mmCIF file of C-alpha atoms and ligand atoms in Angstrom:
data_model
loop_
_atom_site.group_PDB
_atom_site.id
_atom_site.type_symbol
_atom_site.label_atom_id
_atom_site.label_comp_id
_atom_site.label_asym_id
_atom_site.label_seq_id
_atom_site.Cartn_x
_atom_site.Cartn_y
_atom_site.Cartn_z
ATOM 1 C CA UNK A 9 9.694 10.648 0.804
ATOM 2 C CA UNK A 10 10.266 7.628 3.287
ATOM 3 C CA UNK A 11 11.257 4.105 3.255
ATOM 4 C CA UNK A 12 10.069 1.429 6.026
ATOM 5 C CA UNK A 13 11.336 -1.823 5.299
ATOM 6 C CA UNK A 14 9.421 -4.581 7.848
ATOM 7 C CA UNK A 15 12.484 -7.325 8.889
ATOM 8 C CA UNK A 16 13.514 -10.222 10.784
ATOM 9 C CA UNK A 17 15.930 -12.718 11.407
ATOM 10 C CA UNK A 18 13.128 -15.190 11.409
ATOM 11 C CA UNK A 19 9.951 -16.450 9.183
ATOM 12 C CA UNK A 20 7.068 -16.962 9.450
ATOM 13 C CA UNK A 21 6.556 -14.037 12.602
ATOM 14 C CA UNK A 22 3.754 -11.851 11.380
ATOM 15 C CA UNK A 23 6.196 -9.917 8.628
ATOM 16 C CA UNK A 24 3.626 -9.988 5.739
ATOM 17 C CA UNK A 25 0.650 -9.672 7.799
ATOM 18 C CA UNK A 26 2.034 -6.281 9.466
ATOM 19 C CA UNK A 27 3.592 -4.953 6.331
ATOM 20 C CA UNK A 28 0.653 -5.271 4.321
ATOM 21 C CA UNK A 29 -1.707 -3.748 7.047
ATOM 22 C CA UNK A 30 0.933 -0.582 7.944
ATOM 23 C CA UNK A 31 0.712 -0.341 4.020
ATOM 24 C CA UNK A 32 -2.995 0.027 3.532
ATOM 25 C CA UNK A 33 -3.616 1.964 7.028
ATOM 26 C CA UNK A 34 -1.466 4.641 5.587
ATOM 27 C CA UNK A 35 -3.223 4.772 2.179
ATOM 28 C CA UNK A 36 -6.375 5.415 4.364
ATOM 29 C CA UNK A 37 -5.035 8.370 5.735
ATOM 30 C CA UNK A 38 -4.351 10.020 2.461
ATOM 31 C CA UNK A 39 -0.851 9.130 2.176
ATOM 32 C CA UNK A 40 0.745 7.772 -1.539
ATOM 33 C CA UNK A 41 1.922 4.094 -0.546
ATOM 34 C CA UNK A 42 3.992 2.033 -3.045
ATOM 35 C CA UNK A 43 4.575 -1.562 -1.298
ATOM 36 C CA UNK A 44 7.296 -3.908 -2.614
ATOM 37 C CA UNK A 45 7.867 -7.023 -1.998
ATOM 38 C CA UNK A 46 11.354 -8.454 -1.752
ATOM 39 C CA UNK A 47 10.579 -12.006 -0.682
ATOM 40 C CA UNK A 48 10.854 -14.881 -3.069
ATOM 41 C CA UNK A 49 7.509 -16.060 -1.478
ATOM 42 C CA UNK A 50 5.745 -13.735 -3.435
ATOM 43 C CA UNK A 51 3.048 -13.497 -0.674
ATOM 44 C CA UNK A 52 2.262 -9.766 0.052
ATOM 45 C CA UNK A 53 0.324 -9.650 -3.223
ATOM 46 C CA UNK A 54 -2.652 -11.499 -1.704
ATOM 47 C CA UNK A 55 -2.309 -9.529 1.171
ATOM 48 C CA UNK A 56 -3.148 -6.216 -0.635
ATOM 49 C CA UNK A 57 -5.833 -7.687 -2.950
ATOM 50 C CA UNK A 58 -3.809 -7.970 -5.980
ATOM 51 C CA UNK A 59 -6.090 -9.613 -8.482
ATOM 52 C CA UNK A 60 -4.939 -13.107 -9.325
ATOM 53 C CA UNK A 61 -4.678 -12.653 -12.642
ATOM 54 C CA UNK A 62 -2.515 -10.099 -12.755
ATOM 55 C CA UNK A 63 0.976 -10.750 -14.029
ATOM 56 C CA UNK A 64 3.472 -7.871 -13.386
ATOM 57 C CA UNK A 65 5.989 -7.931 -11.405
ATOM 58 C CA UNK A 66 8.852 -6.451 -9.932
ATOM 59 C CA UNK A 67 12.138 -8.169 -8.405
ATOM 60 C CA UNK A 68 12.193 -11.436 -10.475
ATOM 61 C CA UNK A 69 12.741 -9.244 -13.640
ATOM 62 C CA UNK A 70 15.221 -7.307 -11.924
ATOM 63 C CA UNK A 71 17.915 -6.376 -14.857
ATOM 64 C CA UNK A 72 15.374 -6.066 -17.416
ATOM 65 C CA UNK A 73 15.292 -2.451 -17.397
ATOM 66 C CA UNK A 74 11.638 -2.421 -16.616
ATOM 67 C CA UNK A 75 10.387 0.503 -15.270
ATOM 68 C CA UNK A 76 8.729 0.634 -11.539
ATOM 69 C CA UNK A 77 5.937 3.085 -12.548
ATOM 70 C CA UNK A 78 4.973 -0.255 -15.418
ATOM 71 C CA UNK A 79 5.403 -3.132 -12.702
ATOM 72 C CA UNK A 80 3.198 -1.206 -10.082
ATOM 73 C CA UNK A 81 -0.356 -2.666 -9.947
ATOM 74 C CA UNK A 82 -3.182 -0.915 -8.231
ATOM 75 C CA UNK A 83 -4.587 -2.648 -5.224
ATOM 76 C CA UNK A 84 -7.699 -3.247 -3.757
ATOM 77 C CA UNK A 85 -6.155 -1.625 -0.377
ATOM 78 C CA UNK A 86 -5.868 1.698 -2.152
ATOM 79 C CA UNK A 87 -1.906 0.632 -1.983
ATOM 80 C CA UNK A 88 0.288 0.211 -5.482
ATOM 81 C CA UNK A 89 2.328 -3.223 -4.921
ATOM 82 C CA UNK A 90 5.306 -4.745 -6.617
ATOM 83 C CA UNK A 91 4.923 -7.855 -6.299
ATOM 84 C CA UNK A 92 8.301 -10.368 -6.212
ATOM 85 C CA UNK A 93 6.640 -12.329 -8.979
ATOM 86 C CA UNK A 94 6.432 -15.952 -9.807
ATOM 87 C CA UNK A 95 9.603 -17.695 -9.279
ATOM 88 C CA UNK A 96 11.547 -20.766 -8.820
ATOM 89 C CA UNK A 97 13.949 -21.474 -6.155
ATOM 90 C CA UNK A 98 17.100 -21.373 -8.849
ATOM 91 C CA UNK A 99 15.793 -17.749 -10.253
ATOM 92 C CA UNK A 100 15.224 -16.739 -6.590
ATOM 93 C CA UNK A 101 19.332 -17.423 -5.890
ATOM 94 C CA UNK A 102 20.073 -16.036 -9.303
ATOM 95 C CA UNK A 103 18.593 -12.506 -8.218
ATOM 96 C CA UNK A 104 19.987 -12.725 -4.832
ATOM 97 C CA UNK A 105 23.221 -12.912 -6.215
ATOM 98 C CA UNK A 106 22.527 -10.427 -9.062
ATOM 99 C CA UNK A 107 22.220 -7.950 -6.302
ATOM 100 C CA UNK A 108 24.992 -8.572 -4.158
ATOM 101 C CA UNK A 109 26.974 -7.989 -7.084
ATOM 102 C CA UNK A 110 25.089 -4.887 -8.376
ATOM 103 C CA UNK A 111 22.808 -3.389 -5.258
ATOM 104 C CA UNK A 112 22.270 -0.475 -7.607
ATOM 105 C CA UNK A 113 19.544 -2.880 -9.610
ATOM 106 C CA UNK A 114 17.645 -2.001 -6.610
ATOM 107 C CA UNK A 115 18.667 0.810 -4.835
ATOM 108 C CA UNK A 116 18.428 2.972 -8.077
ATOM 109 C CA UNK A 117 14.679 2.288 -8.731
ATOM 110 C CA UNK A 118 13.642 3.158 -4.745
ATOM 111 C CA UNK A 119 15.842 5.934 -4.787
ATOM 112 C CA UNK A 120 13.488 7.500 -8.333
ATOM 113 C CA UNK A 121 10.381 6.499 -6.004
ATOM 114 C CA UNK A 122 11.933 8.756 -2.905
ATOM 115 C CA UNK A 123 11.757 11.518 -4.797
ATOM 116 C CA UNK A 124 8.616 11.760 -5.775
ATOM 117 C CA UNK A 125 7.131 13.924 -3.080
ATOM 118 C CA UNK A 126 4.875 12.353 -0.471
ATOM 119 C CA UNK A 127 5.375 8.926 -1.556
ATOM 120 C CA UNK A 128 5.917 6.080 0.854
ATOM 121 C CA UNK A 129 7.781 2.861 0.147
ATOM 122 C CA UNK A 130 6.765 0.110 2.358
ATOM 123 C CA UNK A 131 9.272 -3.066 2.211
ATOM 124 C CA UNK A 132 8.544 -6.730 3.002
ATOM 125 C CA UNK A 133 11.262 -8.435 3.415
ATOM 126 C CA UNK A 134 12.544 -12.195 3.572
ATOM 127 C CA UNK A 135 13.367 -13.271 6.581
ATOM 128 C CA UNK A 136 16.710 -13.126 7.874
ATOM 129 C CA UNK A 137 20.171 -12.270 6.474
ATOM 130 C CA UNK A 138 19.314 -11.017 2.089
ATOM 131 C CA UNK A 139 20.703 -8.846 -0.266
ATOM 132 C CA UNK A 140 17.605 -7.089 -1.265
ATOM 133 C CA UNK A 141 17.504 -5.829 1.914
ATOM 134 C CA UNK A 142 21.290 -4.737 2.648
ATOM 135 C CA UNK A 143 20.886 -2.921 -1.026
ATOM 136 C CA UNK A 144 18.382 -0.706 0.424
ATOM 137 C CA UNK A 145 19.457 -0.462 4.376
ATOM 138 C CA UNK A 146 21.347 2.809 3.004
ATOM 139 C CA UNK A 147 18.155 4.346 2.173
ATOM 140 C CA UNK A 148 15.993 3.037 5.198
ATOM 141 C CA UNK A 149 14.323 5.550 7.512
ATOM 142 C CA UNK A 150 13.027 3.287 9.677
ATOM 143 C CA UNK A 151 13.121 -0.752 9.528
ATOM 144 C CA UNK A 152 10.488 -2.518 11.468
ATOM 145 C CA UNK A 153 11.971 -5.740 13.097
ATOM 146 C CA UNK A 154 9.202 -8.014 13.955
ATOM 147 C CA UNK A 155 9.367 -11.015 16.487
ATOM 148 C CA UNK A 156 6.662 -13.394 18.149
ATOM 149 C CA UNK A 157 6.652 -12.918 21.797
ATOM 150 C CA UNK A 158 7.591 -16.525 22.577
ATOM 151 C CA UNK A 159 11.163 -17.786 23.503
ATOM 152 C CA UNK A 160 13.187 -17.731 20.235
ATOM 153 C CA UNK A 161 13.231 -13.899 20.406
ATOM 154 C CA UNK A 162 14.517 -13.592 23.905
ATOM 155 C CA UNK A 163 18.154 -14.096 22.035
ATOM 156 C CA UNK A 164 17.604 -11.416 19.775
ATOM 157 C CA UNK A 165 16.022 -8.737 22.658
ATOM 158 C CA UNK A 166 19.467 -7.890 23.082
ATOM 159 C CA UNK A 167 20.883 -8.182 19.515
ATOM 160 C CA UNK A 168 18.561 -5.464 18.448
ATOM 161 C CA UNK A 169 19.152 -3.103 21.832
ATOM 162 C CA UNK A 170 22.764 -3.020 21.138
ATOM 163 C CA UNK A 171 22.435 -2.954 17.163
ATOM 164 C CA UNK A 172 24.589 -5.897 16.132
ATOM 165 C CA UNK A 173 21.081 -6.404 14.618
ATOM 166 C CA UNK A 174 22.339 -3.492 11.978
ATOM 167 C CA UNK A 175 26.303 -4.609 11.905
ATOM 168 C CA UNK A 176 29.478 -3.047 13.921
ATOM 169 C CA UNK A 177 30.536 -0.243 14.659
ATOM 170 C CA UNK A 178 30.067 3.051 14.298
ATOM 171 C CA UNK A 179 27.456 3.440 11.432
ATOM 172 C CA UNK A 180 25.431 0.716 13.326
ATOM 173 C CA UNK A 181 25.468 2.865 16.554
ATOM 174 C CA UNK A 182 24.613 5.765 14.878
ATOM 175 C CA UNK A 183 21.624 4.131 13.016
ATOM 176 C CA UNK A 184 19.949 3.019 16.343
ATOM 177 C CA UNK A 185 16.956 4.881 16.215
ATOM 178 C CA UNK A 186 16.241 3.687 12.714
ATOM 179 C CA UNK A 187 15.350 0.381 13.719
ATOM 180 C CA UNK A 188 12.670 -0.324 16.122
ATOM 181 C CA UNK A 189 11.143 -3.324 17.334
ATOM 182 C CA UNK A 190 7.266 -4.712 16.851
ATOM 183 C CA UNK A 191 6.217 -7.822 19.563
ATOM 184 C CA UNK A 192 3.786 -9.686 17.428
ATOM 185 C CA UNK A 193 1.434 -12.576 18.640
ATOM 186 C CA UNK A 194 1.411 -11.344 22.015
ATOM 187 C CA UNK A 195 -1.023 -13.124 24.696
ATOM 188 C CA UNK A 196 -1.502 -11.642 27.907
ATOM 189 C CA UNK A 197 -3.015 -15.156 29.178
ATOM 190 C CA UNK A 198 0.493 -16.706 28.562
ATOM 191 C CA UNK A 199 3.185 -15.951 31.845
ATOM 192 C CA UNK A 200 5.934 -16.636 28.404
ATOM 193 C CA UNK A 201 4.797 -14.160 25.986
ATOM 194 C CA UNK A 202 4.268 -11.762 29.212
ATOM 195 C CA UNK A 203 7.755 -12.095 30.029
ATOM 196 C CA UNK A 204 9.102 -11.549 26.589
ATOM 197 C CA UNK A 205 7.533 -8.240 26.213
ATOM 198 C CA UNK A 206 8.171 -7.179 29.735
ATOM 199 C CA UNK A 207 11.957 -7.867 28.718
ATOM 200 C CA UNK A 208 11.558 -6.249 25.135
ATOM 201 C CA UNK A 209 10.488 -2.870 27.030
ATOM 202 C CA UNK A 210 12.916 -3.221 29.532
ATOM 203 C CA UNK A 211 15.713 -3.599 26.264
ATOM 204 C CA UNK A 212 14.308 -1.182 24.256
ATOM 205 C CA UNK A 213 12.055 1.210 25.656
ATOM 206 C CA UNK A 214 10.705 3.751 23.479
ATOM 207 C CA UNK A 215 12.227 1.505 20.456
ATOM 208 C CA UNK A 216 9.457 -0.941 20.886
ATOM 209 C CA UNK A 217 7.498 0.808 18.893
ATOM 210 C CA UNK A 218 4.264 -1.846 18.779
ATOM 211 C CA UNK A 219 2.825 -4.966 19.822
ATOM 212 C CA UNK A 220 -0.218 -6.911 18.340
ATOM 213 C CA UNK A 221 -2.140 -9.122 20.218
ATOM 214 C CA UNK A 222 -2.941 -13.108 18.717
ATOM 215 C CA UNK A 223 -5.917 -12.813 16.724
ATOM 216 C CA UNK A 224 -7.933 -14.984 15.123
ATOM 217 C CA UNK A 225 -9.387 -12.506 13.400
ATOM 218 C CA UNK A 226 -6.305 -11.227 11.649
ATOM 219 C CA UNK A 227 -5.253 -15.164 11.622
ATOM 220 C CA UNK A 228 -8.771 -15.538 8.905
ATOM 221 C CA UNK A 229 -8.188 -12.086 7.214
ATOM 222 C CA UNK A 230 -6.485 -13.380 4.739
ATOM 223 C CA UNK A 231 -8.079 -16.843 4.042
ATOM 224 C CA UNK A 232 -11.266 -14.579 3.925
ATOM 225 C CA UNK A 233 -9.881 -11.760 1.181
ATOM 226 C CA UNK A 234 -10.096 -8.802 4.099
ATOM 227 C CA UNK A 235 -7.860 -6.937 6.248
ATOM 228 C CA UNK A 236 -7.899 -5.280 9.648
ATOM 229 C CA UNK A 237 -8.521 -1.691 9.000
ATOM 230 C CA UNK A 238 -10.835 0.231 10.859
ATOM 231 C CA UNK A 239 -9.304 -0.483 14.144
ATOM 232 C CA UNK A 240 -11.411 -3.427 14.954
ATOM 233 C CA UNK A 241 -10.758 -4.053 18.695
ATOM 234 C CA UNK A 242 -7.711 -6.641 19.425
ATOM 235 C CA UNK A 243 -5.378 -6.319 16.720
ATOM 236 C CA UNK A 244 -6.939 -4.101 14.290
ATOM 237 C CA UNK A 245 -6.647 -1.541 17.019
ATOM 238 C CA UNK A 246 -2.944 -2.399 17.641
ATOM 239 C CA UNK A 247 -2.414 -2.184 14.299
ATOM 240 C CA UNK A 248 -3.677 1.269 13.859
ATOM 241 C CA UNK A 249 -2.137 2.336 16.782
ATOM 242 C CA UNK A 250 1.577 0.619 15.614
ATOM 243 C CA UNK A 251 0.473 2.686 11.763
ATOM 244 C CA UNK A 252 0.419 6.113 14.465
ATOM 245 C CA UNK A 253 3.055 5.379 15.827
ATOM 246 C CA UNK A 254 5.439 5.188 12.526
ATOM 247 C CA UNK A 255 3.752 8.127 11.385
ATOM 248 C CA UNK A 256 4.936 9.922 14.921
ATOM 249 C CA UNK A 257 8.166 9.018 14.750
ATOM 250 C CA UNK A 258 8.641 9.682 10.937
ATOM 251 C CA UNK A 259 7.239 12.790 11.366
ATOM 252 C CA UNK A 260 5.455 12.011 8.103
ATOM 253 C CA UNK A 261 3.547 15.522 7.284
ATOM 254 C CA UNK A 262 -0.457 15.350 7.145
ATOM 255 C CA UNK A 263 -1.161 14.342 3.334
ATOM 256 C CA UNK A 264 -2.877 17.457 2.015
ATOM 257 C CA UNK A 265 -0.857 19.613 3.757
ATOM 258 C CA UNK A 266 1.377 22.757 3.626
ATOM 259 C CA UNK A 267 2.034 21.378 -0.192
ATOM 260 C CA UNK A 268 -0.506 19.405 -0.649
ATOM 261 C CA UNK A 269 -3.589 22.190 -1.898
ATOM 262 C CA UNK A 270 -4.627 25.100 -0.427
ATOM 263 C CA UNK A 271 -4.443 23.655 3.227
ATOM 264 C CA UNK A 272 -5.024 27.175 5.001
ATOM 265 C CA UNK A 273 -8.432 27.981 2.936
ATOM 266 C CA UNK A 274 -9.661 24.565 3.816
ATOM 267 C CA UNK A 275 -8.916 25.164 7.625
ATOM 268 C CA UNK A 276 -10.583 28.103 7.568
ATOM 269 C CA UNK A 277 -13.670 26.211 6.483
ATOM 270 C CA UNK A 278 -15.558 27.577 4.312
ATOM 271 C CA UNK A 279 -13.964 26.293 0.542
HETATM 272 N N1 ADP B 308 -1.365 -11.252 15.541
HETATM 273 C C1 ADP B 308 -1.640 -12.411 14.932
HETATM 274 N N2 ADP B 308 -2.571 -13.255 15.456
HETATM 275 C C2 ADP B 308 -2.846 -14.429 14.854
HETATM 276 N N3 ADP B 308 -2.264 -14.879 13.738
HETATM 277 C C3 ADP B 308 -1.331 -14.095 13.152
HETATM 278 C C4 ADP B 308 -0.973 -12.820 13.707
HETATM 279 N N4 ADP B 308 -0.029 -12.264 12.912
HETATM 280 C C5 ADP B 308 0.183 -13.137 11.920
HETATM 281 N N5 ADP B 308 -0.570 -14.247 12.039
HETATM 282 C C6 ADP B 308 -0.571 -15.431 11.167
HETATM 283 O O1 ADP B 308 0.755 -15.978 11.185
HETATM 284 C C7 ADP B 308 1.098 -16.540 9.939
HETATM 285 C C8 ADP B 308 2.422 -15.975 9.433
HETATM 286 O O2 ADP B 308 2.244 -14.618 9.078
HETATM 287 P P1 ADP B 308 3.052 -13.966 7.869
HETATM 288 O O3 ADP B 308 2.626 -12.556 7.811
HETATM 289 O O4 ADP B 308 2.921 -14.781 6.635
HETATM 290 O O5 ADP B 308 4.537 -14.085 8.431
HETATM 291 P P2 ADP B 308 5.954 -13.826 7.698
HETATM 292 O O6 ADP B 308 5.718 -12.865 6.591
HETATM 293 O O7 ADP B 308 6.839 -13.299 8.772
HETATM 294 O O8 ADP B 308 6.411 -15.167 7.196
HETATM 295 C C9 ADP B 308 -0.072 -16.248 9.013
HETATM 296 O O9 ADP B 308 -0.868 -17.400 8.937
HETATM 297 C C10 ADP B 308 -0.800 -15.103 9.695
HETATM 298 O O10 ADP B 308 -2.192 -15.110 9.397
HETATM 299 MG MG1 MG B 309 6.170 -13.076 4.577
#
């Protein structure tokens, strides 16, 4: 039904972290979530709570003809995750290059998942320029660029207002609205991270679609097996509010809805 892919032409800037949460704060609200994770790292699985034992995965046995609905693992998050998989750096350029030559390897698998009704596919990509990611920016609804709110991004403010962020020309002018931008790590103590995200609203306006405060809290979540996800104040709550705001401007229907049961006998109460 939708595909978010969360991006950036840097590592290391909150990616996972925000992917992961989006991801499971969606599940809580009833939707279907299937997360996959395109990034050699192989790091959203811990994210999620995929048990360590568990050995399916997704991208690094891309050509195998394995089926999605077999690599999918249920997740403590109430989210299904492919993860990447165990890799080594060689295999990792192998299936980079598989799928600049054959984006289809890819793109034909998240196209099966988009039909199936209500699903959402949640993307965590590597960071920067990769060819998992241009074989699905076709299909994208909306890709989530996120950037610290520290110098290094106040060269790519601009990049992303005038979408050379998404390529030239016409296609990448016409796609503006799919991409949007998330501050993360933002610290209203610090006159630099202040600045940034004055000029990030003053670039993008309603296209800054979030902005997450630094957290310890979120900084341990993951050291301590937990997530962020009843809107714990700081940046559980930004988090929930950056998961209503996707929702808003996907104009993803209430799960349950019009299709999803009999919505109207329910409303009336008394079922
Ligand atoms: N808002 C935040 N406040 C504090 N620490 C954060 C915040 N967001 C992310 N981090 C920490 O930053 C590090 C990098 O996050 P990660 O999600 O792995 O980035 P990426 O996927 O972009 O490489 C992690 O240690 C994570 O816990
Ligand atoms: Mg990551």
């Amino acid at each position: 039904m939708a595909l978010i892919a969360f991006a950036s032409p840097k590592g290391g800037v909150g990616k996972t972290t925000v992917a992961a949460h989006v991801a499971a704060l969606l599940a809580r609200r009833g939707h279907k979530v299937i997360a996959i994770d395109l990034d050699p790292q192989n790091a959203l699985r811990y994210h999620l709570g995929v048990p360590l034992r568990e050995e399916r995965s997704f991208l690094s046995r891309l050509g195998t003809h394995l089926a999605w609905r077999d690599a999918a693992v249920e997740a403590e998050a109430g989210v299904r995750v492919l993860p990447f998989g165990p890799v080594d750096p060689l295999r990792a350029l192998e299936i980079a290059q598989m799928l600049a030559a054959q984006p289809q390897l890819l793109a034909d698998p998240v196209r099966e998942m988009l039909a199936v009704p209500g699903l959402i596919v949640v993307l965590d990509s590597p960071p920067g320029p990769n060819t998992a990611l241009a074989a699905l920016t076709p299909l994208l609804d909306l890709m989530v660029i996120v950037l610290l709110a520290d110098g290094g991004s106040a060269a790519i403010i601009p990049q992303i207002a005038s979408n050379r962020f998404l390529g030239r020309g016409t296609l990448a002018t016409r796609s503006a609205d799919r991409a949007v931008l998330v501050l993360n790590q933002v610290d209203e103590a610090e006159p630099l991270s202040e600045a940034v995200f004055e000029m990030a609203r003053g670039a993008l306006g309603p296209r800054l679609i979030g902005a997450i405060c630094r957290d310890q809290l979120l900084a341990e979540a993951l050291a301590d097996k937990r997530m962020l996800l009843q809107g714990e104040s700081g940046a559980g709550e930004d988090l929930q509010l950056l998961a209503e705001a996707i929702v808003k401007r996907l104009k993803l229907p209430r799960p349950g809805g019009p299709d999803g049961g009999f919505s109207a006998l329910y409303e009336w109460g008394r079922v």
